């Protein structure tokens, strides 16, 4: 490790021991190995998968079998570097891509590292997350961020990346009509990404009024349900939407949403939901609606960071609650007062 006398010997870490059992513990500060950096964590975003781990002990196919630290949406400042990493990176502000592929399998060799079967992912079982004061990550996964990008926004590069990759899977382009089901952080960033890619219109379906108001402010038409959209006679319904961005994972929404896609259009499934689900075969077969899944992202970090710096993505506006690390448990145990879009845990953030 580079000689950094200011580093403490121990740190605070929020450890999930089992379902609904979060403990703030004292741990040794880890040392970065070859090709790694030690990150002083800034802000950490709370994701829906974190809530699944807390309440259910699993998120999709990731199952916890021993205590671990959550937090896969994060950034911070480089505190120390391991062998082979330039010492000039110490002090650099970065956003971290949590996905660590093997780099040698057939998927990785094809550039499809997001579907690497042996990938590690910081913040799920197998790789420690960022709800601790320091964490070691590969140096190549830490992307510099400019001064105009806040620590909170740096933490949301991961969230925006999901939406960006989903838009790329849907091949959204100029003039497209886009339907987004779900007005949480992924859906609201999907709206912004679609707009940045030149969509003619974006319609957001979201039952929570507070989230619909945010979507309206970001330029979308909004409805509380697909039934309400159908009853309203929206202009896009004449021919159907070019792309569905399904961000809820709710079976009925996913199934019904495909019926709003034009013949030959695309339905992009972002929300996970149940392990098994049905699809509307008349849409798939008779109208050739193409269904595409989304597994995290690939090669998105530079694009998202540039978009944040240019003001194309309004990340900070989506933060509705900020908590210090010692109160982070409230993100899972206490519903926020008022609007609920994005909760950020301020571990060591310099944001005001």
mmCIF file with all atom_site columns, N, CA, C and O in Angstrom, residues 29-57:
data_model
loop_
_atom_site.group_PDB
_atom_site.id
_atom_site.type_symbol
_atom_site.label_atom_id
_atom_site.label_alt_id
_atom_site.label_comp_id
_atom_site.label_asym_id
_atom_site.label_entity_id
_atom_site.label_seq_id
_atom_site.pdbx_PDB_ins_code
_atom_site.Cartn_x
_atom_site.Cartn_y
_atom_site.Cartn_z
_atom_site.occupancy
_atom_site.B_iso_or_equiv
_atom_site.pdbx_formal_charge
_atom_site.auth_seq_id
_atom_site.auth_comp_id
_atom_site.auth_asym_id
_atom_site.auth_atom_id
_atom_site.pdbx_PDB_model_num
ATOM 1   N N  . UNK A 1 29 ? -9.548  -1.479  8.414  1.00 0.00 ? 29 UNK A N  1
ATOM 2   C CA . UNK A 1 29 ? -9.497  -0.878  7.077  1.00 0.00 ? 29 UNK A CA 1
ATOM 3   C C  . UNK A 1 29 ? -8.705  -1.817  6.175  1.00 0.00 ? 29 UNK A C  1
ATOM 4   O O  . UNK A 1 29 ? -7.577  -2.185  6.501  1.00 0.00 ? 29 UNK A O  1
ATOM 5   N N  . UNK A 1 30 ? -9.276  -2.244  5.042  1.00 0.00 ? 30 UNK A N  1
ATOM 6   C CA . UNK A 1 30 ? -8.576  -3.202  4.170  1.00 0.00 ? 30 UNK A CA 1
ATOM 7   C C  . UNK A 1 30 ? -7.442  -2.541  3.398  1.00 0.00 ? 30 UNK A C  1
ATOM 8   O O  . UNK A 1 30 ? -7.402  -1.323  3.254  1.00 0.00 ? 30 UNK A O  1
ATOM 9   N N  . UNK A 1 31 ? -6.539  -3.364  2.882  1.00 0.00 ? 31 UNK A N  1
ATOM 10  C CA . UNK A 1 31 ? -5.414  -2.875  2.085  1.00 0.00 ? 31 UNK A CA 1
ATOM 11  C C  . UNK A 1 31 ? -5.622  -3.277  0.628  1.00 0.00 ? 31 UNK A C  1
ATOM 12  O O  . UNK A 1 31 ? -5.983  -4.415  0.341  1.00 0.00 ? 31 UNK A O  1
ATOM 13  N N  . UNK A 1 32 ? -5.403  -2.362  -0.304 1.00 0.00 ? 32 UNK A N  1
ATOM 14  C CA . UNK A 1 32 ? -5.553  -2.713  -1.719 1.00 0.00 ? 32 UNK A CA 1
ATOM 15  C C  . UNK A 1 32 ? -4.414  -3.602  -2.201 1.00 0.00 ? 32 UNK A C  1
ATOM 16  O O  . UNK A 1 32 ? -3.254  -3.408  -1.829 1.00 0.00 ? 32 UNK A O  1
ATOM 17  N N  . UNK A 1 33 ? -4.755  -4.591  -3.035 1.00 0.00 ? 33 UNK A N  1
ATOM 18  C CA . UNK A 1 33 ? -3.742  -5.460  -3.612 1.00 0.00 ? 33 UNK A CA 1
ATOM 19  C C  . UNK A 1 33 ? -3.313  -4.950  -4.970 1.00 0.00 ? 33 UNK A C  1
ATOM 20  O O  . UNK A 1 33 ? -3.645  -3.821  -5.373 1.00 0.00 ? 33 UNK A O  1
ATOM 21  N N  . UNK A 1 34 ? -2.587  -5.746  -5.731 1.00 0.00 ? 34 UNK A N  1
ATOM 22  C CA . UNK A 1 34 ? -2.138  -5.328  -7.069 1.00 0.00 ? 34 UNK A CA 1
ATOM 23  C C  . UNK A 1 34 ? -3.312  -4.948  -7.967 1.00 0.00 ? 34 UNK A C  1
ATOM 24  O O  . UNK A 1 34 ? -4.304  -5.671  -8.054 1.00 0.00 ? 34 UNK A O  1
ATOM 25  N N  . UNK A 1 35 ? -3.203  -3.781  -8.603 1.00 0.00 ? 35 UNK A N  1
ATOM 26  C CA . UNK A 1 35 ? -4.254  -3.337  -9.511 1.00 0.00 ? 35 UNK A CA 1
ATOM 27  C C  . UNK A 1 35 ? -5.503  -2.824  -8.827 1.00 0.00 ? 35 UNK A C  1
ATOM 28  O O  . UNK A 1 35 ? -6.510  -2.578  -9.498 1.00 0.00 ? 35 UNK A O  1
ATOM 29  N N  . UNK A 1 36 ? -5.443  -2.624  -7.526 1.00 0.00 ? 36 UNK A N  1
ATOM 30  C CA . UNK A 1 36 ? -6.626  -2.191  -6.772 1.00 0.00 ? 36 UNK A CA 1
ATOM 31  C C  . UNK A 1 36 ? -6.417  -0.813  -6.149 1.00 0.00 ? 36 UNK A C  1
ATOM 32  O O  . UNK A 1 36 ? -5.288  -0.335  -6.009 1.00 0.00 ? 36 UNK A O  1
ATOM 33  N N  . UNK A 1 37 ? -7.545  -0.194  -5.773 1.00 0.00 ? 37 UNK A N  1
ATOM 34  C CA . UNK A 1 37 ? -7.502  1.050   -5.001 1.00 0.00 ? 37 UNK A CA 1
ATOM 35  C C  . UNK A 1 37 ? -8.291  0.857   -3.712 1.00 0.00 ? 37 UNK A C  1
ATOM 36  O O  . UNK A 1 37 ? -9.178  -0.006  -3.629 1.00 0.00 ? 37 UNK A O  1
ATOM 37  N N  . UNK A 1 38 ? -7.953  1.654   -2.730 1.00 0.00 ? 38 UNK A N  1
ATOM 38  C CA . UNK A 1 38 ? -8.761  1.751   -1.518 1.00 0.00 ? 38 UNK A CA 1
ATOM 39  C C  . UNK A 1 38 ? -9.595  3.008   -1.651 1.00 0.00 ? 38 UNK A C  1
ATOM 40  O O  . UNK A 1 38 ? -9.059  4.111   -1.808 1.00 0.00 ? 38 UNK A O  1
ATOM 41  N N  . UNK A 1 39 ? -10.906 2.848   -1.624 1.00 0.00 ? 39 UNK A N  1
ATOM 42  C CA . UNK A 1 39 ? -11.826 3.971   -1.793 1.00 0.00 ? 39 UNK A CA 1
ATOM 43  C C  . UNK A 1 39 ? -12.357 4.440   -0.452 1.00 0.00 ? 39 UNK A C  1
ATOM 44  O O  . UNK A 1 39 ? -12.869 3.639   0.341  1.00 0.00 ? 39 UNK A O  1
ATOM 45  N N  . UNK A 1 40 ? -12.220 5.733   -0.169 1.00 0.00 ? 40 UNK A N  1
ATOM 46  C CA . UNK A 1 40 ? -12.946 6.351   0.936  1.00 0.00 ? 40 UNK A CA 1
ATOM 47  C C  . UNK A 1 40 ? -14.343 6.654   0.406  1.00 0.00 ? 40 UNK A C  1
ATOM 48  O O  . UNK A 1 40 ? -14.513 7.526   -0.448 1.00 0.00 ? 40 UNK A O  1
ATOM 49  N N  . UNK A 1 41 ? -15.318 5.916   0.876  1.00 0.00 ? 41 UNK A N  1
ATOM 50  C CA . UNK A 1 41 ? -16.659 5.959   0.290  1.00 0.00 ? 41 UNK A CA 1
ATOM 51  C C  . UNK A 1 41 ? -17.303 7.314   0.533  1.00 0.00 ? 41 UNK A C  1
ATOM 52  O O  . UNK A 1 41 ? -17.228 7.880   1.634  1.00 0.00 ? 41 UNK A O  1
ATOM 53  N N  . UNK A 1 42 ? -17.940 7.853   -0.517 1.00 0.00 ? 42 UNK A N  1
ATOM 54  C CA . UNK A 1 42 ? -18.666 9.112   -0.410 1.00 0.00 ? 42 UNK A CA 1
ATOM 55  C C  . UNK A 1 42 ? -20.142 8.858   -0.169 1.00 0.00 ? 42 UNK A C  1
ATOM 56  O O  . UNK A 1 42 ? -20.580 8.640   0.951  1.00 0.00 ? 42 UNK A O  1
ATOM 57  N N  . UNK A 1 43 ? -20.938 8.862   -1.247 1.00 0.00 ? 43 UNK A N  1
ATOM 58  C CA . UNK A 1 43 ? -22.376 8.602   -1.157 1.00 0.00 ? 43 UNK A CA 1
ATOM 59  C C  . UNK A 1 43 ? -22.687 7.213   -1.706 1.00 0.00 ? 43 UNK A C  1
ATOM 60  O O  . UNK A 1 43 ? -22.012 6.717   -2.608 1.00 0.00 ? 43 UNK A O  1
ATOM 61  N N  . UNK A 1 44 ? -23.755 6.621   -1.154 1.00 0.00 ? 44 UNK A N  1
ATOM 62  C CA . UNK A 1 44 ? -24.207 5.293   -1.582 1.00 0.00 ? 44 UNK A CA 1
ATOM 63  C C  . UNK A 1 44 ? -25.709 5.355   -1.816 1.00 0.00 ? 44 UNK A C  1
ATOM 64  O O  . UNK A 1 44 ? -26.459 5.807   -0.946 1.00 0.00 ? 44 UNK A O  1
ATOM 65  N N  . UNK A 1 45 ? -26.160 4.892   -2.973 1.00 0.00 ? 45 UNK A N  1
ATOM 66  C CA . UNK A 1 45 ? -27.586 4.850   -3.249 1.00 0.00 ? 45 UNK A CA 1
ATOM 67  C C  . UNK A 1 45 ? -28.208 3.564   -2.741 1.00 0.00 ? 45 UNK A C  1
ATOM 68  O O  . UNK A 1 45 ? -27.580 2.497   -2.756 1.00 0.00 ? 45 UNK A O  1
ATOM 69  N N  . UNK A 1 46 ? -29.446 3.658   -2.283 1.00 0.00 ? 46 UNK A N  1
ATOM 70  C CA . UNK A 1 46 ? -30.203 2.482   -1.853 1.00 0.00 ? 46 UNK A CA 1
ATOM 71  C C  . UNK A 1 46 ? -31.056 2.015   -3.021 1.00 0.00 ? 46 UNK A C  1
ATOM 72  O O  . UNK A 1 46 ? -31.847 2.783   -3.573 1.00 0.00 ? 46 UNK A O  1
ATOM 73  N N  . UNK A 1 47 ? -30.903 0.755   -3.385 1.00 0.00 ? 47 UNK A N  1
ATOM 74  C CA . UNK A 1 47 ? -31.587 0.177   -4.545 1.00 0.00 ? 47 UNK A CA 1
ATOM 75  C C  . UNK A 1 47 ? -32.679 -0.780  -4.085 1.00 0.00 ? 47 UNK A C  1
ATOM 76  O O  . UNK A 1 47 ? -32.668 -1.260  -2.948 1.00 0.00 ? 47 UNK A O  1
ATOM 77  N N  . UNK A 1 48 ? -33.605 -1.083  -4.981 1.00 0.00 ? 48 UNK A N  1
ATOM 78  C CA . UNK A 1 48 ? -34.649 -2.046  -4.672 1.00 0.00 ? 48 UNK A CA 1
ATOM 79  C C  . UNK A 1 48 ? -34.090 -3.401  -4.316 1.00 0.00 ? 48 UNK A C  1
ATOM 80  O O  . UNK A 1 48 ? -34.638 -4.107  -3.451 1.00 0.00 ? 48 UNK A O  1
ATOM 81  N N  . UNK A 1 49 ? -32.974 -3.802  -4.949 1.00 0.00 ? 49 UNK A N  1
ATOM 82  C CA . UNK A 1 49 ? -32.385 -5.100  -4.621 1.00 0.00 ? 49 UNK A CA 1
ATOM 83  C C  . UNK A 1 49 ? -31.861 -5.120  -3.181 1.00 0.00 ? 49 UNK A C  1
ATOM 84  O O  . UNK A 1 49 ? -31.910 -6.160  -2.505 1.00 0.00 ? 49 UNK A O  1
ATOM 85  N N  . UNK A 1 50 ? -31.366 -3.965  -2.686 1.00 0.00 ? 50 UNK A N  1
ATOM 86  C CA . UNK A 1 50 ? -30.940 -3.892  -1.281 1.00 0.00 ? 50 UNK A CA 1
ATOM 87  C C  . UNK A 1 50 ? -32.118 -4.168  -0.353 1.00 0.00 ? 50 UNK A C  1
ATOM 88  O O  . UNK A 1 50 ? -31.975 -4.831  0.681  1.00 0.00 ? 50 UNK A O  1
ATOM 89  N N  . UNK A 1 51 ? -33.283 -3.660  -0.723 1.00 0.00 ? 51 UNK A N  1
ATOM 90  C CA . UNK A 1 51 ? -34.473 -3.890  0.092  1.00 0.00 ? 51 UNK A CA 1
ATOM 91  C C  . UNK A 1 51 ? -34.884 -5.350  0.067  1.00 0.00 ? 51 UNK A C  1
ATOM 92  O O  . UNK A 1 51 ? -35.320 -5.904  1.078  1.00 0.00 ? 51 UNK A O  1
ATOM 93  N N  . UNK A 1 52 ? -34.712 -6.009  -1.082 1.00 0.00 ? 52 UNK A N  1
ATOM 94  C CA . UNK A 1 52 ? -35.004 -7.447  -1.157 1.00 0.00 ? 52 UNK A CA 1
ATOM 95  C C  . UNK A 1 52 ? -34.055 -8.232  -0.258 1.00 0.00 ? 52 UNK A C  1
ATOM 96  O O  . UNK A 1 52 ? -34.470 -9.161  0.449  1.00 0.00 ? 52 UNK A O  1
ATOM 97  N N  . UNK A 1 53 ? -32.770 -7.880  -0.270 1.00 0.00 ? 53 UNK A N  1
ATOM 98  C CA . UNK A 1 53 ? -31.818 -8.573  0.599  1.00 0.00 ? 53 UNK A CA 1
ATOM 99  C C  . UNK A 1 53 ? -32.210 -8.398  2.064  1.00 0.00 ? 53 UNK A C  1
ATOM 100 O O  . UNK A 1 53 ? -32.165 -9.363  2.838  1.00 0.00 ? 53 UNK A O  1
ATOM 101 N N  . UNK A 1 54 ? -32.574 -7.175  2.443  1.00 0.00 ? 54 UNK A N  1
ATOM 102 C CA . UNK A 1 54 ? -32.908 -6.908  3.849  1.00 0.00 ? 54 UNK A CA 1
ATOM 103 C C  . UNK A 1 54 ? -34.147 -7.682  4.275  1.00 0.00 ? 54 UNK A C  1
ATOM 104 O O  . UNK A 1 54 ? -34.173 -8.303  5.343  1.00 0.00 ? 54 UNK A O  1
ATOM 105 N N  . UNK A 1 55 ? -35.187 -7.656  3.463  1.00 0.00 ? 55 UNK A N  1
ATOM 106 C CA . UNK A 1 55 ? -36.458 -8.266  3.860  1.00 0.00 ? 55 UNK A CA 1
ATOM 107 C C  . UNK A 1 55 ? -36.551 -9.755  3.542  1.00 0.00 ? 55 UNK A C  1
ATOM 108 O O  . UNK A 1 55 ? -37.269 -10.496 4.240  1.00 0.00 ? 55 UNK A O  1
ATOM 109 N N  . UNK A 1 56 ? -35.828 -10.215 2.489  1.00 0.00 ? 56 UNK A N  1
ATOM 110 C CA . UNK A 1 56 ? -36.005 -11.596 2.036  1.00 0.00 ? 56 UNK A CA 1
ATOM 111 C C  . UNK A 1 56 ? -34.730 -12.431 2.077  1.00 0.00 ? 56 UNK A C  1
ATOM 112 O O  . UNK A 1 56 ? -34.783 -13.656 1.914  1.00 0.00 ? 56 UNK A O  1
ATOM 113 N N  . UNK A 1 57 ? -33.589 -11.784 2.233  1.00 0.00 ? 57 UNK A N  1
ATOM 114 C CA . UNK A 1 57 ? -32.337 -12.527 2.234  1.00 0.00 ? 57 UNK A CA 1
ATOM 115 C C  . UNK A 1 57 ? -31.863 -12.911 0.845  1.00 0.00 ? 57 UNK A C  1
ATOM 116 O O  . UNK A 1 57 ? -30.894 -13.671 0.701  1.00 0.00 ? 57 UNK A O  1
#
